[in-house]
Amino acid sequence: MIKILSFLIIIAFWGCSNSDSIISKKTISKHDLVNIQELDSTLLVELKYSTTDNFMEKDVYGDLQECYMRRIPAQMLVKAHKVLKNKHPNLRLLIYDGLRPRSIQWTLWNTLSDIPELERTNFVADPRSGSIHNFGAAVDLTVAYKNGVSLDMGTHYDYFGELAFPRLEDSLVAVGDLKQEQVNNRLILRDAMTQAGFSPINSEWWHFDSFPYKETKRKFSIIE
């Protein structure tokens, strides 16, 4: 009887933890989400919001270790990875974030409560309209060696400041705040991603959108 009771408790606990996941099986099925490593097992994943190595210094993803995206953006990411590996066989894409439910976007937004809302959008998308991450159509990533050691991009992930701005790279190199090698590493990333159809943004070297916001909103719904 004790063994049976223990077994039932374990099953109940497993069921509870699974349903409480920020990305449930129901959500995956409803929104046609895919685990990117199931499409390409050589992609590297290190979800920064499943660690304390982010601007909040807080783990907000819990036990989530897999990166999910909508199917089409995920397939684009696989294409980008092939482009990278063909040109640089010793390098891999290292994913920091993919789908980010809007509930987590609110956490990011509220963490910056000491910054006026109009200025806050320079760093975090307003969850009321939603980030493209919230649709499962954006990805944050870098380039790393096969062993997971990332290339030097000049700043860490989630760096709030001009050193992370792609549009300022030439001037930052000119004044010595960035090294040309660091910019070259960013160009390796941008080359692979843009060849696969992704678009970079002006303020974060690590962020890429699969579609513009209006098109994303037409194609997909926000994942809460």
mmCIF file of C-alpha atoms in Angstrom:
data_model
loop_
_atom_site.group_PDB
_atom_site.id
_atom_site.type_symbol
_atom_site.label_atom_id
_atom_site.label_comp_id
_atom_site.label_asym_id
_atom_site.label_seq_id
_atom_site.Cartn_x
_atom_site.Cartn_y
_atom_site.Cartn_z
ATOM 1 C CA MET A 1 0.000 0.000 0.000
ATOM 2 C CA ILE A 2 2.828 2.443 0.865
ATOM 3 C CA LYS A 3 4.571 1.716 -2.456
ATOM 4 C CA ILE A 4 1.344 2.355 -4.392
ATOM 5 C CA LEU A 5 0.709 5.586 -2.474
ATOM 6 C CA SER A 6 4.249 6.808 -3.141
ATOM 7 C CA PHE A 7 3.861 6.041 -6.845
ATOM 8 C CA LEU A 8 0.602 8.006 -7.010
ATOM 9 C CA ILE A 9 2.214 10.986 -5.279
ATOM 10 C CA ILE A 10 5.080 10.976 -7.797
ATOM 11 C CA ILE A 11 2.625 10.822 -10.718
ATOM 12 C CA ALA A 12 0.562 13.650 -9.236
ATOM 13 C CA PHE A 13 3.653 15.794 -8.724
ATOM 14 C CA TRP A 14 4.852 15.163 -12.276
ATOM 15 C CA GLY A 15 1.461 16.098 -13.681
ATOM 16 C CA CYS A 16 1.350 19.267 -11.667
ATOM 17 C CA SER A 17 4.839 20.426 -12.627
ATOM 18 C CA ASN A 18 4.148 19.699 -16.292
ATOM 19 C CA SER A 19 0.901 21.690 -16.327
ATOM 20 C CA ASP A 20 2.514 24.554 -14.452
ATOM 21 C CA SER A 21 5.305 24.933 -17.027
ATOM 22 C CA ILE A 22 5.416 28.369 -18.647
ATOM 23 C CA ILE A 23 5.125 26.605 -22.036
ATOM 24 C CA SER A 24 2.634 23.780 -21.633
ATOM 25 C CA LYS A 25 1.981 20.882 -23.988
ATOM 26 C CA LYS A 26 -1.383 22.457 -24.773
ATOM 27 C CA THR A 27 0.303 25.730 -25.776
ATOM 28 C CA ILE A 28 2.829 23.876 -27.943
ATOM 29 C CA SER A 29 0.068 22.036 -29.782
ATOM 30 C CA LYS A 30 -2.300 25.000 -30.117
ATOM 31 C CA HIS A 31 0.309 27.364 -31.577
ATOM 32 C CA ASP A 32 2.309 24.840 -33.649
ATOM 33 C CA LEU A 33 5.466 25.447 -31.627
ATOM 34 C CA VAL A 34 8.588 23.385 -32.157
ATOM 35 C CA ASN A 35 11.609 22.654 -30.021
ATOM 36 C CA ILE A 36 14.381 23.999 -32.243
ATOM 37 C CA GLN A 37 16.815 21.243 -31.238
ATOM 38 C CA GLU A 38 14.359 18.667 -32.568
ATOM 39 C CA LEU A 39 14.791 20.307 -35.989
ATOM 40 C CA ASP A 40 18.568 20.638 -35.636
ATOM 41 C CA SER A 41 20.295 18.869 -32.761
ATOM 42 C CA THR A 42 23.551 20.752 -33.409
ATOM 43 C CA LEU A 43 22.010 24.089 -32.379
ATOM 44 C CA LEU A 44 23.266 25.138 -28.945
ATOM 45 C CA VAL A 45 20.772 26.414 -26.361
ATOM 46 C CA GLU A 46 21.396 28.314 -23.147
ATOM 47 C CA LEU A 47 18.205 30.086 -22.129
ATOM 48 C CA LYS A 48 19.391 33.125 -20.206
ATOM 49 C CA TYR A 49 16.027 33.605 -18.490
ATOM 50 C CA SER A 50 16.353 30.097 -17.069
ATOM 51 C CA THR A 51 19.433 31.380 -15.253
ATOM 52 C CA THR A 52 20.330 34.459 -13.222
ATOM 53 C CA ASP A 53 22.706 35.615 -15.986
ATOM 54 C CA ASN A 54 20.392 38.331 -17.315
ATOM 55 C CA PHE A 55 19.629 41.980 -16.579
ATOM 56 C CA MET A 56 17.110 41.037 -13.873
ATOM 57 C CA GLU A 57 19.586 38.657 -12.198
ATOM 58 C CA LYS A 58 16.575 36.387 -11.749
ATOM 59 C CA ASP A 59 15.476 33.015 -13.134
ATOM 60 C CA VAL A 60 11.994 33.583 -14.583
ATOM 61 C CA TYR A 61 11.719 30.443 -16.754
ATOM 62 C CA GLY A 62 12.117 27.891 -13.963
ATOM 63 C CA ASP A 63 12.965 24.423 -15.244
ATOM 64 C CA LEU A 64 12.448 25.289 -18.932
ATOM 65 C CA GLN A 65 15.588 24.353 -20.862
ATOM 66 C CA GLU A 66 14.213 23.962 -24.400
ATOM 67 C CA CYS A 67 13.854 26.812 -26.870
ATOM 68 C CA TYR A 68 10.497 26.896 -28.653
ATOM 69 C CA MET A 69 9.541 28.945 -31.698
ATOM 70 C CA ARG A 70 6.791 28.998 -34.291
ATOM 71 C CA ARG A 71 7.477 26.440 -36.985
ATOM 72 C CA ILE A 72 8.355 28.820 -39.856
ATOM 73 C CA PRO A 73 10.793 30.984 -37.812
ATOM 74 C CA ALA A 74 12.308 27.774 -36.403
ATOM 75 C CA GLN A 75 12.892 26.478 -39.920
ATOM 76 C CA MET A 76 14.489 29.815 -40.834
ATOM 77 C CA LEU A 77 16.811 29.413 -37.846
ATOM 78 C CA VAL A 78 17.859 25.966 -39.065
ATOM 79 C CA LYS A 79 18.673 27.531 -42.441
ATOM 80 C CA ALA A 80 20.775 30.230 -40.748
ATOM 81 C CA HIS A 81 22.661 27.525 -38.874
ATOM 82 C CA LYS A 82 23.444 25.711 -42.120
ATOM 83 C CA VAL A 83 24.761 28.946 -43.626
ATOM 84 C CA LEU A 84 27.006 29.474 -40.595
ATOM 85 C CA LYS A 85 28.338 25.910 -40.555
ATOM 86 C CA ASN A 86 29.054 25.941 -44.287
ATOM 87 C CA LYS A 87 31.193 29.074 -43.932
ATOM 88 C CA HIS A 88 32.610 28.346 -40.469
ATOM 89 C CA PRO A 89 32.529 24.574 -39.733
ATOM 90 C CA ASN A 90 33.922 25.080 -36.217
ATOM 91 C CA LEU A 91 31.168 27.515 -35.179
ATOM 92 C CA ARG A 92 27.588 27.066 -33.980
ATOM 93 C CA LEU A 93 24.610 29.279 -33.183
ATOM 94 C CA LEU A 94 24.029 29.576 -29.434
ATOM 95 C CA ILE A 95 20.428 30.473 -28.586
ATOM 96 C CA TYR A 96 19.687 32.686 -25.594
ATOM 97 C CA ASP A 97 15.925 33.135 -26.027
ATOM 98 C CA GLY A 98 13.127 32.279 -28.436
ATOM 99 C CA LEU A 99 9.452 32.215 -27.548
ATOM 100 C CA ARG A 100 8.837 34.363 -24.487
ATOM 101 C CA PRO A 101 5.251 34.250 -23.191
ATOM 102 C CA ARG A 102 3.692 37.638 -22.525
ATOM 103 C CA SER A 103 3.430 36.818 -18.820
ATOM 104 C CA ILE A 104 7.235 36.834 -18.733
ATOM 105 C CA GLN A 105 7.332 40.041 -20.794
ATOM 106 C CA TRP A 106 5.411 41.720 -17.970
ATOM 107 C CA THR A 107 8.093 40.537 -15.544
ATOM 108 C CA LEU A 108 10.826 42.111 -17.686
ATOM 109 C CA TRP A 109 8.796 45.309 -18.046
ATOM 110 C CA ASN A 110 8.061 45.666 -14.340
ATOM 111 C CA THR A 111 11.703 45.016 -13.407
ATOM 112 C CA LEU A 112 12.486 48.414 -14.992
ATOM 113 C CA SER A 113 9.858 50.223 -12.917
ATOM 114 C CA ASP A 114 12.346 52.962 -11.958
ATOM 115 C CA ILE A 115 12.587 54.000 -15.637
ATOM 116 C CA PRO A 116 9.748 56.094 -17.163
ATOM 117 C CA GLU A 117 7.585 54.004 -19.492
ATOM 118 C CA LEU A 118 8.411 56.050 -22.595
ATOM 119 C CA GLU A 119 12.114 55.435 -21.996
ATOM 120 C CA ARG A 120 11.571 51.823 -20.919
ATOM 121 C CA THR A 121 10.690 50.806 -24.471
ATOM 122 C CA ASN A 122 14.314 51.505 -25.437
ATOM 123 C CA PHE A 123 15.214 48.359 -23.516
ATOM 124 C CA VAL A 124 12.104 46.156 -23.250
ATOM 125 C CA ALA A 125 9.045 45.931 -25.507
ATOM 126 C CA ASP A 126 5.775 47.070 -23.951
ATOM 127 C CA PRO A 127 3.842 43.873 -23.107
ATOM 128 C CA ARG A 128 0.533 45.582 -23.916
ATOM 129 C CA SER A 129 1.426 45.563 -27.608
ATOM 130 C CA GLY A 130 3.778 42.618 -27.267
ATOM 131 C CA SER A 131 7.328 41.813 -28.303
ATOM 132 C CA ILE A 132 7.855 39.682 -31.407
ATOM 133 C CA HIS A 133 9.302 37.189 -28.903
ATOM 134 C CA ASN A 134 5.766 36.923 -27.459
ATOM 135 C CA PHE A 135 4.542 35.663 -30.836
ATOM 136 C CA GLY A 136 7.313 33.048 -31.004
ATOM 137 C CA ALA A 137 8.856 34.753 -34.029
ATOM 138 C CA ALA A 138 12.030 36.381 -32.652
ATOM 139 C CA VAL A 139 15.269 34.932 -31.365
ATOM 140 C CA ASP A 140 18.189 36.166 -29.250
ATOM 141 C CA LEU A 141 21.465 34.434 -29.940
ATOM 142 C CA THR A 142 25.205 34.582 -30.470
ATOM 143 C CA VAL A 143 27.925 32.547 -32.161
ATOM 144 C CA ALA A 144 29.994 30.008 -30.248
ATOM 145 C CA TYR A 145 32.539 27.283 -30.812
ATOM 146 C CA LYS A 146 31.331 23.683 -30.760
ATOM 147 C CA ASN A 147 32.194 23.466 -27.049
ATOM 148 C CA GLY A 148 29.755 26.287 -26.252
ATOM 149 C CA VAL A 149 32.330 29.032 -25.650
ATOM 150 C CA SER A 150 30.890 32.147 -27.267
ATOM 151 C CA LEU A 151 32.761 34.583 -29.469
ATOM 152 C CA ASP A 152 33.586 38.040 -28.116
ATOM 153 C CA MET A 153 30.821 40.384 -29.266
ATOM 154 C CA GLY A 154 31.968 43.398 -27.270
ATOM 155 C CA THR A 155 29.175 43.233 -24.668
ATOM 156 C CA HIS A 156 27.294 40.559 -22.777
ATOM 157 C CA TYR A 157 23.689 39.642 -23.538
ATOM 158 C CA ASP A 158 21.076 42.110 -22.243
ATOM 159 C CA TYR A 159 23.583 44.955 -22.193
ATOM 160 C CA PHE A 160 21.731 48.269 -21.989
ATOM 161 C CA GLY A 161 23.883 50.834 -23.749
ATOM 162 C CA GLU A 162 25.317 52.090 -27.012
ATOM 163 C CA LEU A 163 28.057 49.440 -27.140
ATOM 164 C CA ALA A 164 25.325 46.935 -28.059
ATOM 165 C CA PHE A 165 23.940 49.084 -30.902
ATOM 166 C CA PRO A 166 24.733 47.667 -34.374
ATOM 167 C CA ARG A 167 24.054 51.072 -35.955
ATOM 168 C CA LEU A 168 26.889 52.656 -33.970
ATOM 169 C CA GLU A 169 29.550 49.996 -34.532
ATOM 170 C CA ASP A 170 31.679 51.925 -37.026
ATOM 171 C CA SER A 171 31.897 55.001 -34.813
ATOM 172 C CA LEU A 172 32.525 52.878 -31.706
ATOM 173 C CA VAL A 173 35.446 51.172 -33.449
ATOM 174 C CA ALA A 174 36.769 54.558 -34.583
ATOM 175 C CA VAL A 175 36.935 55.860 -31.006
ATOM 176 C CA GLY A 176 38.286 52.569 -29.645
ATOM 177 C CA ASP A 177 35.268 51.510 -27.584
ATOM 178 C CA LEU A 178 34.796 48.384 -29.721
ATOM 179 C CA LYS A 179 37.453 46.280 -31.401
ATOM 180 C CA GLN A 180 37.189 45.459 -35.080
ATOM 181 C CA GLU A 181 37.407 41.751 -34.204
ATOM 182 C CA GLN A 182 34.315 42.100 -32.005
ATOM 183 C CA VAL A 183 32.391 43.750 -34.840
ATOM 184 C CA ASN A 184 33.615 41.078 -37.244
ATOM 185 C CA ASN A 185 32.169 38.442 -34.915
ATOM 186 C CA ARG A 186 28.833 40.249 -34.949
ATOM 187 C CA LEU A 187 28.985 40.334 -38.746
ATOM 188 C CA ILE A 188 29.395 36.540 -38.825
ATOM 189 C CA LEU A 189 26.150 36.280 -36.860
ATOM 190 C CA ARG A 190 24.293 38.888 -38.934
ATOM 191 C CA ASP A 191 25.424 37.343 -42.206
ATOM 192 C CA ALA A 192 24.035 33.920 -41.320
ATOM 193 C CA MET A 193 20.781 35.300 -39.935
ATOM 194 C CA THR A 194 20.010 37.748 -42.738
ATOM 195 C CA GLN A 195 20.743 35.117 -45.385
ATOM 196 C CA ALA A 196 18.009 33.033 -43.768
ATOM 197 C CA GLY A 197 15.546 35.949 -43.885
ATOM 198 C CA PHE A 198 15.878 37.360 -40.359
ATOM 199 C CA SER A 199 16.124 41.095 -39.708
ATOM 200 C CA PRO A 200 18.415 42.654 -37.082
ATOM 201 C CA ILE A 201 17.441 45.646 -34.956
ATOM 202 C CA ASN A 202 19.406 48.830 -34.261
ATOM 203 C CA SER A 203 19.865 48.497 -30.513
ATOM 204 C CA GLU A 204 20.736 44.834 -29.780
ATOM 205 C CA TRP A 205 23.347 42.833 -31.694
ATOM 206 C CA TRP A 206 21.806 39.562 -30.403
ATOM 207 C CA HIS A 207 18.165 40.121 -31.463
ATOM 208 C CA PHE A 208 16.633 39.045 -34.794
ATOM 209 C CA ASP A 209 13.049 39.105 -36.045
ATOM 210 C CA SER A 210 11.723 36.591 -38.553
ATOM 211 C CA PHE A 211 9.063 39.051 -39.783
ATOM 212 C CA PRO A 212 8.278 42.754 -39.226
ATOM 213 C CA TYR A 213 5.892 43.461 -36.356
ATOM 214 C CA LYS A 214 2.777 44.128 -38.472
ATOM 215 C CA GLU A 215 3.325 40.980 -40.521
ATOM 216 C CA THR A 216 4.000 38.971 -37.366
ATOM 217 C CA LYS A 217 0.731 40.203 -35.891
ATOM 218 C CA ARG A 218 -1.145 39.171 -39.051
ATOM 219 C CA LYS A 219 0.406 35.712 -39.121
ATOM 220 C CA PHE A 220 0.368 34.813 -35.430
ATOM 221 C CA SER A 221 -1.324 35.523 -32.113
ATOM 222 C CA ILE A 222 0.417 36.484 -28.884
ATOM 223 C CA ILE A 223 1.189 33.559 -26.600
ATOM 224 C CA GLU A 224 0.203 34.410 -23.065
#
